[in-house]
Amino acid sequence: MSTYTPKNILITGAAGFIACHVANRLVRSYPDYKIVVLDKLDYCSNLKNLIPSRSSPNFKFVKGDIASADLVNYLLITESIDTIMHFAAQTHVDNSFGNSFEFTKNNIYGTHVLLEACKVTGQIRRFIHVSTDEVYGETDEDAVVGNHEASQLLPTNPYSATKAGAEMLVMAYGRSYGLPVITTRGNNVYGPNQFPEKLIPKFILLAMRGKPLPIHGDGCNVRSYLYCEDVAEAFEVVLHKGEVGHVYNIGTTKERRVIDVAQDICKLFNIDSDKVIQFVENRPFNDQRYFLDDQKLKNLGWSETTMWEEGLKKTIEWYKNNPDWWGDVSGALLPHPRMLMMPGDIERNLDGAEKYDSGSTEFSGKSNETKTAAPASKTTNVPQKSPFKFLIYGRTGWIGGVLGKLCEKQGIPYEYGRGRLEDRSKLLADINSVKPTHVFNAAGVTGRPNVDWCESHKPETIRTNVAGTLNLADVCRENGLLMVNFATGCIFEYDAAHPEGSGIGFKEEDTPNFAGSFYSKTKAMVEDLLKNYDNVCTLRVRMPISSDLSNPRNFITKISRYNKVVNIPNSMTILDELLPISIEMAKRNLRGIWNFTNPGVVSHNEILEMYKKYIDPAFTYANFTVEEQAKVIVAARSNNEMDASKLKKEFPELLSIKESLIKNVFEPNKKTSA
């Protein structure tokens, strides 16, 4: 049996589940191999998956899309790649029913780009294409012999169809151009690092949270499960001993029904399975069984070594120790998830990575290495079509207007919604007409000229702030769209647990405690209800400020015109810095609740002192107490500190409130002396 020894390996999709275990294993076990990994960091990828390899001198990460021919060709040449292990793909069957074109683009077109680059460069000695057991279609329930590598391909869902299509391209390039291709088809894989849209991590996280375990249909569908490290070893064997032109099944004869998996997990959590298992509607077509004959791979010397219970215990332990590895995954934990997949939509934990204008990102263990970016496309002078299109509600509002200008600046197509939020048919008409990728809700009643107006116009306030917002969220969810919802942080007030000046801010999960105004009541009410929608990203804005000091809605403009002001420290939102971040959050398809403020607090007096220093040295102001203020306003005002650490972690470059005020507001407006 001949043995193949690679030099420079390109692994695609290596920030994903299976590939990260393969990449980490090869980096660790073969210091003489250079491992270059390419990943666009989609929703189910995470750079933390590659932490074990980051400090290794034989490892390099490149952020990019396999669909970019320029990038792929550049990497093959500059990194002298002789071996490709192609894992990158959209893999979740549920998603393929709702977003099948993304699967065609990623799984077929992306593979085609890689193959063409191999043909053009002429330097590849091995191309290992990673496929799935699902290409065989359903196995008979009473079959005692599994599908072998020469079995007919009969895919039954969009995911498996695209994987079968990719296989045909791989086979064709092998035969037509002599590319040294090898294909693998594997059973289900489980273990640490897996994104929780898949059955086992989903059940584990739900069990950890005390939630029901949803089972499609009657739970009698049979699947075979392999532990991730066993699968990584299988790829190590195929890499070194696999024969060009051959297909290898990576499988196990140990099968389990879905309901058995749920019961085994319940047992390890000491949970009564009868109380938590919940049967839900089946998916459109749910294959009864996949069964493989893996003798061909065993002949190369591989065998499964991790028994089911051992692997399951290891997996549960990992998720218990890393419950927040993937951030907010509430959308993935639904019985029938439909994750919103956009190119490169989530970019997690890029600590130590370098970003380039070309769109690539690299990190490498070689501290003295000269980092180079992929060359610009030959068609850079041709306007590139944006993968995004935004539908914005709140055209006449301050935030809605600025969002439109930001979209123009970034070259993002957008349109303003024409329908009123309370009119469902008009919202549907907007979506059908605009065909957006994301929806921004910057509409709402804040009061004319302030929140006191809401006290005497309660039905109007409810109609927009509650009914309208819920209506839009529901329509968006029905159409598989993320809604970025601009909310308010004026639903909290300082209390014993969060005293003024303590630096202890209210977190996203805290229960609102301020009901001094009807406006705040409606905002707290709708925020609580929106928690039931997995497609909503709620951004709590507070006392918004911008560099436009002529805008009467600007908090600085307001207080500079008051006769007297209270002097209380508050969290605030610098729109010049944060509104561009809201667009980036949409691109990353972030969801859940976010305190959308700059870190820290600033008082009214501190702002007005800055105003005197930078804008008008002759400006004067006076203070009065909260009790005195209450005599001239109808509704109470909220004063609080918001904990912005969640936002700061996602966007480390975010400035503190005082730094942002100086940089984004006062310095640009500074009056120079004559």
XYZ file of C-alpha atoms in Angstrom:
674
model
C 0.000 0.000 0.000
C 1.546 3.299 -1.114
C 1.668 6.199 1.338
C 1.190 9.837 0.336
C 3.091 12.614 2.122
C 1.759 16.159 1.608
C 3.724 19.361 2.136
C 1.287 22.263 2.072
C -2.376 21.494 2.789
C -5.329 23.841 2.226
C -8.310 22.927 4.430
C -11.563 24.696 3.536
C -14.244 25.346 6.149
C -11.766 24.702 8.949
C -13.461 26.999 11.477
C -16.471 24.691 11.231
C -17.082 21.540 13.244
C -15.510 18.493 11.578
C -12.760 20.372 9.762
C -11.493 22.113 12.913
C -10.817 18.737 14.521
C -8.998 17.574 11.372
C -6.963 20.790 11.117
C -5.995 20.800 14.803
C -4.999 17.137 14.596
C -2.775 17.614 11.538
C -1.158 20.769 12.919
C -0.371 18.967 16.169
C 0.759 15.638 14.684
C 2.679 16.767 11.606
C 4.860 19.815 12.327
C 6.531 19.416 8.929
C 3.236 19.992 7.085
C 2.099 23.566 6.517
C -1.626 23.814 7.180
C -3.428 26.754 5.576
C -7.102 26.999 6.493
C -9.679 28.992 4.563
C -13.072 29.910 6.036
C -15.534 32.728 5.378
C -16.751 32.508 8.998
C -20.400 31.822 8.335
C -22.972 31.439 11.122
C -21.814 27.924 12.065
C -18.074 28.746 12.093
C -16.055 30.020 15.016
C -12.382 30.965 15.144
C -12.257 29.713 18.725
C -12.502 26.208 17.220
C -8.933 26.706 15.963
C -7.403 27.986 19.212
C -5.305 24.797 19.681
C -3.475 25.585 16.418
C -3.089 29.353 16.595
C 0.363 29.454 18.164
C 1.806 26.718 15.925
C 4.409 27.837 13.365
C 2.971 25.503 10.696
C -0.521 27.040 10.800
C -2.119 29.949 8.947
C -5.730 31.137 8.856
C -7.208 33.031 5.905
C -10.683 34.536 6.004
C -12.306 34.209 2.611
C -14.903 32.499 0.453
C -14.172 29.451 -1.700
C -16.452 31.073 -4.293
C -13.784 33.754 -4.866
C -11.716 32.433 -7.775
C -9.103 35.185 -7.399
C -8.525 34.356 -3.742
C -8.397 30.589 -4.283
C -5.957 30.855 -7.202
C -3.800 33.264 -5.232
C -3.642 30.972 -2.207
C -2.786 27.879 -4.233
C 0.116 29.684 -5.887
C 1.529 31.779 -3.031
C 1.247 29.016 -0.440
C 2.482 26.302 -2.862
C -0.538 24.170 -2.010
C -0.213 20.549 -3.112
C -3.171 19.109 -1.171
C -6.749 20.261 -0.641
C -9.131 18.868 1.967
C -12.483 20.380 1.021
C -14.912 20.525 3.963
C -16.578 23.929 3.379
C -20.321 23.513 2.819
C -23.775 24.377 4.046
C -24.827 21.199 5.823
C -28.041 21.602 7.800
C -30.991 19.873 6.136
C -33.635 22.073 7.790
C -31.938 25.160 6.358
C -31.851 23.638 2.890
C -35.640 23.502 2.756
C -35.889 27.227 3.418
C -32.753 28.541 1.713
C -31.877 26.037 -1.007
C -30.138 28.502 -3.343
C -27.503 29.185 -0.672
C -26.742 25.447 -0.706
C -26.352 25.415 -4.478
C -24.065 28.436 -4.340
C -21.867 27.148 -1.530
C -21.838 23.413 -2.136
C -21.816 23.196 -5.936
C -20.463 26.519 -7.216
C -17.866 26.761 -4.433
C -16.610 23.258 -5.217
C -16.500 24.112 -8.920
C -14.324 27.169 -8.235
C -11.876 25.030 -6.251
C -11.691 22.377 -8.977
C -11.120 24.937 -11.703
C -8.330 26.533 -9.673
C -6.714 23.100 -9.311
C -6.944 22.569 -13.046
C -5.470 25.983 -13.859
C -2.557 25.856 -11.420
C -1.728 22.224 -12.187
C 0.075 21.657 -8.861
C -2.423 19.669 -6.769
C -1.383 16.120 -5.896
C -4.460 15.272 -3.802
C -7.984 16.757 -3.720
C -10.042 15.182 -0.922
C -13.702 16.048 -1.295
C -15.857 15.635 1.817
C -19.384 14.460 1.055
C -22.148 12.809 3.105
C -23.975 9.511 3.541
C -27.174 11.353 2.608
C -26.264 11.248 -1.108
C -27.258 7.555 -1.081
C -30.760 8.447 0.017
C -32.840 6.307 2.320
C -31.697 2.804 3.307
C -34.328 0.079 3.667
C -35.296 -0.499 7.309
C -34.575 -4.232 7.097
C -31.280 -3.923 5.170
C -28.448 -5.833 6.856
C -25.760 -4.620 4.464
C -25.081 -0.899 4.206
C -24.583 1.206 1.100
C -21.170 0.593 -0.422
C -19.155 3.130 -2.371
C -20.535 2.012 -5.736
C -24.190 2.290 -4.662
C -26.495 4.544 -6.670
C -26.861 8.139 -5.480
C -30.504 8.961 -4.712
C -30.580 12.216 -2.681
C -33.922 13.219 -1.175
C -33.450 16.806 0.052
C -31.846 20.001 -1.308
C -28.793 19.596 0.915
C -27.955 16.065 -0.187
C -28.786 16.941 -3.802
C -26.190 19.719 -3.803
C -23.618 17.405 -2.247
C -24.329 14.786 -4.920
C -24.012 17.491 -7.577
C -20.655 18.553 -6.169
C -19.520 14.919 -6.263
C -20.369 14.722 -9.951
C -18.170 17.751 -10.624
C -15.330 16.207 -8.633
C -15.643 12.950 -10.567
C -15.799 14.793 -13.896
C -12.644 16.824 -13.180
C -10.914 13.628 -12.131
C -11.774 11.902 -15.383
C -11.549 14.834 -17.809
C -8.487 16.626 -16.431
C -6.796 13.910 -14.425
C -7.166 15.689 -11.105
C -6.094 13.364 -8.258
C -9.458 13.318 -6.470
C -10.680 11.251 -3.514
C -14.229 11.454 -2.095
C -15.443 10.576 1.390
C -19.049 9.968 2.478
C -19.632 10.026 6.202
C -22.249 9.226 8.814
C -23.397 11.831 11.355
C -20.605 13.272 13.498
C -20.938 14.601 17.050
C -18.682 16.013 19.736
C -17.252 19.300 21.085
C -17.406 22.520 19.006
C -20.502 21.577 16.971
C -22.970 24.373 16.196
C -26.212 23.556 18.073
C -28.540 23.393 15.090
C -27.549 19.703 14.943
C -29.447 17.139 16.992
C -27.017 16.183 19.767
C -25.687 19.640 20.771
C -29.209 21.036 20.446
C -30.596 18.426 22.856
C -27.677 18.976 25.250
C -28.145 22.755 25.385
C -31.911 22.421 25.743
C -31.454 19.925 28.580
C -28.986 22.301 30.259
C -31.629 25.051 30.067
C -34.473 22.870 31.317
C -36.314 23.111 27.984
C -38.293 20.443 26.079
C -36.426 18.286 23.558
C -38.300 18.538 20.206
C -38.327 15.390 18.052
C -39.412 15.450 14.421
C -42.215 12.990 13.680
C -42.303 9.873 15.875
C -38.562 9.799 16.608
C -38.065 6.397 15.002
C -35.736 7.658 12.280
C -32.432 5.827 12.589
C -29.010 7.476 12.387
C -25.417 6.368 12.934
C -23.153 8.625 15.022
C -19.365 8.857 15.018
C -17.316 10.803 17.559
C -15.420 13.717 16.035
C -11.911 12.540 16.974
C -12.543 9.155 15.334
C -13.617 10.981 12.190
C -10.533 13.226 12.297
C -8.406 10.079 12.441
C -10.324 8.676 9.447
C -9.383 11.749 7.395
C -5.779 11.390 8.512
C -5.832 7.832 7.134
C -7.537 8.834 3.866
C -5.010 11.658 3.401
C -2.017 9.344 3.695
C -3.350 6.024 2.380
C -6.384 6.792 0.223
C -6.145 5.906 -3.471
C -6.764 8.530 -6.132
C -10.114 8.108 -7.897
C -11.664 6.168 -5.021
C -14.566 6.843 -2.679
C -14.433 5.952 1.029
C -17.367 5.592 3.412
C -16.678 6.759 6.971
C -19.270 4.961 9.040
C -20.329 2.892 12.013
C -22.713 -0.020 12.342
C -23.911 1.236 15.730
C -27.271 2.846 14.958
C -29.671 4.792 17.154
C -33.152 6.136 16.740
C -33.563 9.851 17.363
C -35.740 9.090 20.373
C -32.974 6.844 21.743
C -30.512 9.730 21.498
C -32.910 12.002 23.399
C -33.437 9.370 26.105
C -29.687 8.750 26.462
C -29.076 12.469 26.962
C -31.912 12.695 29.484
C -30.409 9.772 31.378
C -27.012 11.492 31.653
C -28.745 14.655 32.889
C -30.956 12.688 35.323
C -34.052 14.040 33.582
C -37.361 12.191 33.135
C -37.474 11.783 29.343
C -41.255 11.302 29.346
C -41.657 14.827 30.720
C -39.285 16.695 28.392
C -39.493 14.919 25.031
C -41.833 16.816 22.742
C -42.957 15.436 19.370
C -43.231 18.112 16.664
C -44.168 18.252 13.002
C -41.811 16.266 10.798
C -39.602 17.928 8.187
C -40.844 17.788 4.543
C -38.970 14.536 3.882
C -37.101 12.804 6.662
C -35.106 9.769 5.529
C -35.802 6.800 7.754
C -32.275 5.425 7.813
C -28.729 5.869 6.471
C -26.546 2.773 6.700
C -23.008 2.483 5.344
C -20.619 -0.324 4.517
C -17.266 1.039 5.741
C -15.107 -2.032 5.101
C -13.069 -0.275 2.414
C -11.789 2.313 4.913
C -11.165 -0.365 7.528
C -8.921 -2.098 4.987
C -6.714 1.001 5.155
C -6.304 0.471 8.899
C -8.979 2.725 10.403
C -11.544 1.696 12.989
C -13.912 3.440 15.383
C -12.515 3.581 18.927
C -14.857 5.864 20.914
C -17.948 4.120 22.204
C -21.271 5.958 22.202
C -21.665 6.541 25.924
C -18.053 7.655 26.316
C -18.325 10.113 23.417
C -21.665 11.436 24.635
C -20.285 12.059 28.143
C -17.289 13.926 26.702
C -19.582 16.030 24.536
C -21.932 16.917 27.407
C -18.982 17.843 29.606
C -17.618 20.162 26.907
C -20.932 22.009 26.482
C -21.283 22.344 30.256
C -17.830 23.934 30.381
C -18.438 26.104 27.306
C -22.133 27.120 27.407
C -21.519 30.461 25.662
C -19.108 29.220 22.975
C -21.568 30.155 20.219
C -23.193 33.201 21.834
C -26.947 33.569 21.389
C -28.141 30.376 19.677
C -31.832 30.646 20.554
C -32.739 30.583 16.849
C -30.851 27.323 16.323
C -32.618 25.649 19.243
C -36.063 25.915 17.655
C -37.723 22.667 16.519
C -37.447 23.799 12.879
C -34.629 26.385 12.728
C -34.163 28.590 9.697
C -30.853 30.334 10.280
C -30.348 33.460 8.177
C -27.323 32.719 6.054
C -25.497 35.554 4.369
C -21.931 35.428 3.035
C -19.539 35.844 5.937
C -22.377 36.932 8.173
C -20.809 36.078 11.513
C -17.204 36.787 12.394
C -16.468 35.559 15.890
C -13.395 36.173 18.012
C -10.920 37.587 15.543
C -8.393 38.250 18.305
C -4.957 38.339 16.771
C -6.243 38.334 13.210
C -5.380 40.916 10.606
C -7.982 42.348 8.250
C -7.232 43.493 4.743
C -9.085 45.667 2.281
C -9.340 42.686 -0.012
C -11.686 41.089 2.479
C -9.280 38.374 3.613
C -8.255 37.866 7.206
C -5.239 35.942 8.379
C -3.688 34.812 11.596
C -0.657 32.626 11.814
C 1.561 31.097 14.413
C 4.599 32.648 12.718
C 5.191 35.839 14.648
C 7.911 36.984 12.230
C 5.965 36.174 9.087
C 5.240 38.861 6.544
C 1.476 38.900 6.085
C 0.236 39.478 2.557
C -3.289 39.984 1.399
C -4.872 38.399 -1.631
C -4.595 40.617 -4.719
C -7.558 42.700 -5.711
C -9.814 41.147 -8.306
C -9.130 42.051 -11.907
C -12.628 43.444 -12.010
C -12.250 45.810 -9.053
C -13.214 48.762 -11.202
C -16.538 47.147 -11.957
C -19.177 47.876 -9.286
C -19.766 44.696 -7.286
C -23.343 43.762 -6.548
C -24.020 43.986 -2.815
C -25.213 40.758 -1.200
C -27.443 42.872 1.046
C -30.586 44.908 0.588
C -32.198 46.697 3.498
C -35.826 47.633 4.059
C -35.997 50.516 6.547
C -39.028 51.727 8.479
C -38.899 55.226 9.964
C -38.056 57.363 6.946
C -39.037 60.626 8.615
C -37.360 59.723 11.892
C -33.872 60.717 12.916
C -32.321 57.232 13.046
C -34.156 56.033 9.938
C -32.897 59.020 7.952
C -29.291 58.521 9.026
C -29.475 54.797 8.214
C -30.401 55.629 4.627
C -27.395 57.932 4.294
C -25.094 55.275 5.736
C -26.397 52.723 3.229
C -25.681 55.137 0.384
C -22.175 55.688 1.724
C -21.523 51.942 1.965
C -23.124 51.116 -1.386
C -25.860 49.000 0.212
C -29.167 49.040 -1.727
C -32.065 50.080 0.491
C -35.640 51.247 0.364
C -37.920 52.789 2.925
C -41.070 50.917 3.855
C -44.279 52.503 2.656
C -46.712 50.622 4.858
C -47.648 51.579 8.376
C -46.491 49.074 10.959
C -50.022 48.247 12.094
C -51.102 47.284 8.524
C -49.903 43.711 7.975
C -50.929 43.561 4.312
C -48.865 46.668 3.520
C -45.827 45.220 5.279
C -46.123 42.054 3.205
C -46.451 44.170 0.079
C -43.255 46.039 1.016
C -41.331 42.799 1.511
C -42.607 41.266 -1.719
C -41.736 44.433 -3.621
C -38.333 45.224 -2.104
C -37.161 41.629 -1.503
C -34.816 42.666 1.315
C -32.186 40.581 3.075
C -32.741 42.475 6.361
C -35.344 44.801 7.846
C -34.598 47.772 10.131
C -37.328 49.123 12.378
C -36.514 52.708 13.314
C -40.199 53.686 13.461
C -41.930 54.391 16.737
C -43.698 56.978 18.828
C -41.351 58.878 21.145
C -43.585 61.927 21.646
C -44.016 65.413 20.239
C -41.899 67.247 21.401
C -41.050 64.704 24.128
C -42.361 61.610 25.913
C -44.946 63.657 27.826
C -47.082 63.520 24.650
C -47.495 59.760 25.100
C -49.255 60.244 28.442
C -52.284 61.760 26.705
C -52.100 59.662 23.525
C -51.921 56.128 24.878
C -53.835 54.279 22.114
C -51.649 55.879 19.418
C -48.534 54.975 21.381
C -49.637 51.350 21.802
C -50.636 51.066 18.153
C -47.133 51.834 16.912
C -44.768 50.877 19.716
C -46.415 47.575 20.614
C -48.865 46.296 18.002
C -46.937 47.683 15.025
C -43.538 46.443 16.172
C -44.877 42.950 16.899
C -46.638 42.944 13.556
C -43.399 43.708 11.706
C -41.430 41.120 13.691
C -44.042 38.477 12.892
C -44.130 39.276 9.181
C -40.325 39.217 9.053
C -40.170 35.858 10.808
C -42.724 34.442 8.400
C -40.456 35.502 5.542
C -37.176 34.336 7.095
C -35.878 37.867 7.666
C -33.846 39.325 10.502
C -35.386 42.486 11.989
C -33.044 44.976 13.626
C -35.268 46.808 16.100
C -34.222 50.127 17.602
C -35.535 50.088 21.157
C -34.727 52.106 24.272
C -32.739 51.723 27.449
C -35.139 54.086 29.200
C -36.777 51.108 30.885
C -34.438 51.082 33.886
C -33.684 53.420 36.758
C -30.962 53.366 39.396
C -31.837 51.066 42.307
C -30.193 49.399 45.287
C -28.567 46.746 43.098
C -27.464 49.337 40.530
C -26.751 52.511 42.532
C -25.773 55.744 40.840
C -22.007 56.097 40.518
C -21.300 52.434 41.308
C -20.302 51.403 37.795
C -22.742 48.487 38.025
C -24.885 48.705 34.909
C -28.092 46.979 33.926
C -27.435 43.939 31.729
C -29.403 42.682 28.748
C -31.106 39.976 30.790
C -32.226 42.279 33.626
C -35.951 42.894 34.104
C -37.058 46.502 33.428
C -37.778 48.406 36.646
C -38.835 51.834 35.355
C -42.505 52.566 34.675
C -42.508 56.305 35.224
C -43.669 57.097 31.701
C -46.207 55.443 29.419
C -43.637 55.520 26.614
C -41.238 53.410 28.705
C -44.040 51.039 29.676
C -44.824 50.273 26.037
C -41.164 49.797 25.199
C -40.622 47.375 28.091
C -43.788 45.510 27.159
C -42.863 44.997 23.511
C -39.260 44.093 24.341
C -40.469 41.279 26.579
C -42.800 39.972 23.875
C -40.092 40.168 21.211
C -38.019 37.656 23.187
C -40.342 35.051 21.668
C -39.106 35.926 18.163
C -35.774 34.372 17.228
C -35.372 36.676 14.229
C -35.107 39.966 16.144
C -32.033 41.965 17.135
C -33.115 44.518 19.761
C -30.832 47.544 20.195
C -31.455 49.593 23.357
C -30.607 53.203 22.486
C -30.279 55.842 25.259
C -30.258 59.643 25.042
C -29.010 59.612 21.416
C -26.316 62.092 20.434
C -24.825 62.931 17.045
C -22.343 65.378 15.600
C -25.247 67.318 14.058
C -25.702 69.924 16.776
C -28.416 71.690 14.786
C -30.743 68.689 15.101
C -33.407 69.470 17.732
C -33.644 65.756 18.607
C -29.952 65.591 19.530
C -29.634 65.202 23.322
C -26.863 67.830 23.444
C -28.953 70.277 21.438
C -31.879 69.692 23.786
C -30.076 70.247 27.065
C -28.100 73.218 25.719
C -31.446 74.961 25.141
C -32.992 74.145 28.508
C -33.139 76.821 31.179
C -32.087 74.290 33.794
C -30.849 70.715 33.732
C -30.547 67.922 36.250
C -27.019 66.648 36.767
C -27.194 62.855 36.728
C -24.724 60.429 35.089
C -26.315 58.324 32.342
C -25.418 55.875 29.616
C -25.817 57.413 26.175
C -25.580 56.457 22.500
C -23.257 58.263 20.060
C -25.048 57.610 16.762
C -22.037 58.528 14.586
C -20.207 55.535 16.040
C -23.027 53.114 16.781
C -25.330 53.321 13.755
C -22.597 51.935 11.440
C -22.214 49.148 13.999
C -25.944 48.384 13.703
C -25.412 47.769 9.983
C -22.493 45.468 10.748
C -24.655 43.621 13.278
C -27.228 43.034 10.546
C -24.522 41.683 8.228
C -23.445 39.280 10.967
C -27.077 38.315 11.601
C -26.703 38.967 15.314
C -29.885 38.677 17.316
C -31.205 38.944 20.856
C -31.065 42.014 23.114
C -28.103 44.412 23.107
C -27.440 47.460 25.259
C -26.682 49.829 22.383
C -24.721 52.459 24.281
C -21.110 53.510 24.565
C -19.433 52.034 27.647
C -19.510 54.154 30.784
C -21.620 57.136 31.848
C -21.508 60.898 31.453
C -23.482 63.544 33.346
C -25.433 66.469 31.955
C -22.957 68.923 33.483
C -19.965 67.100 31.995
C -21.513 67.344 28.535
C -22.292 71.023 28.932
C -18.763 71.704 30.154
C -17.472 70.052 26.957
C -19.932 72.227 25.040
C -18.406 75.321 26.645
C -14.860 74.151 25.945
C -15.307 73.176 22.306
C -18.322 75.125 21.024
C -19.230 78.227 23.015
C -16.974 79.530 25.815
C -19.668 82.040 26.793
C -22.296 79.351 27.345
C -23.850 79.163 30.809
C -26.252 76.734 32.420
C -28.020 76.143 35.713
C -29.042 73.016 37.596
C -32.152 71.946 39.401
C -33.051 68.825 41.339
C -35.073 65.847 40.167
C -37.848 66.990 42.487
C -37.828 70.453 40.911
C -37.763 68.892 37.439
C -40.838 66.816 38.274
C -42.873 69.981 38.668
C -42.392 70.992 35.015
C -42.737 67.605 33.293
C -45.709 65.256 33.042
C -43.897 61.912 33.012
C -40.821 60.924 35.003
C -37.508 60.475 33.198
C -35.319 57.400 33.361
C -31.749 57.669 34.662
C -29.467 54.643 34.597
C -26.207 53.032 33.612
C -26.316 50.282 30.976
C -23.707 47.510 30.919
C -22.272 47.640 27.375
C -19.765 44.798 27.855
C -21.646 42.445 25.492
C -21.436 45.004 22.670
C -17.818 45.845 23.531
C -16.884 42.165 23.329
C -18.400 41.885 19.843
C -16.898 45.228 18.753
C -13.664 45.754 20.736
C -12.979 49.052 18.958
C -16.049 50.671 20.593
C -15.066 53.880 22.412
C -16.175 54.858 25.901
C -18.891 57.513 26.064
C -16.536 60.390 26.921
C -13.931 59.383 24.332
C -16.634 59.065 21.689
C -18.167 62.427 22.585
C -14.838 64.175 22.043
C -13.824 62.278 18.906
C -17.172 62.071 17.107
C -19.084 65.131 18.329
C -17.052 67.932 19.843
C -13.776 67.775 17.904
C -15.577 67.891 14.501
C -17.637 70.879 15.721
C -14.815 72.666 17.500
C -14.893 76.430 17.013
C -11.505 77.858 16.117
C -10.680 81.304 17.430
C -10.315 84.092 14.877
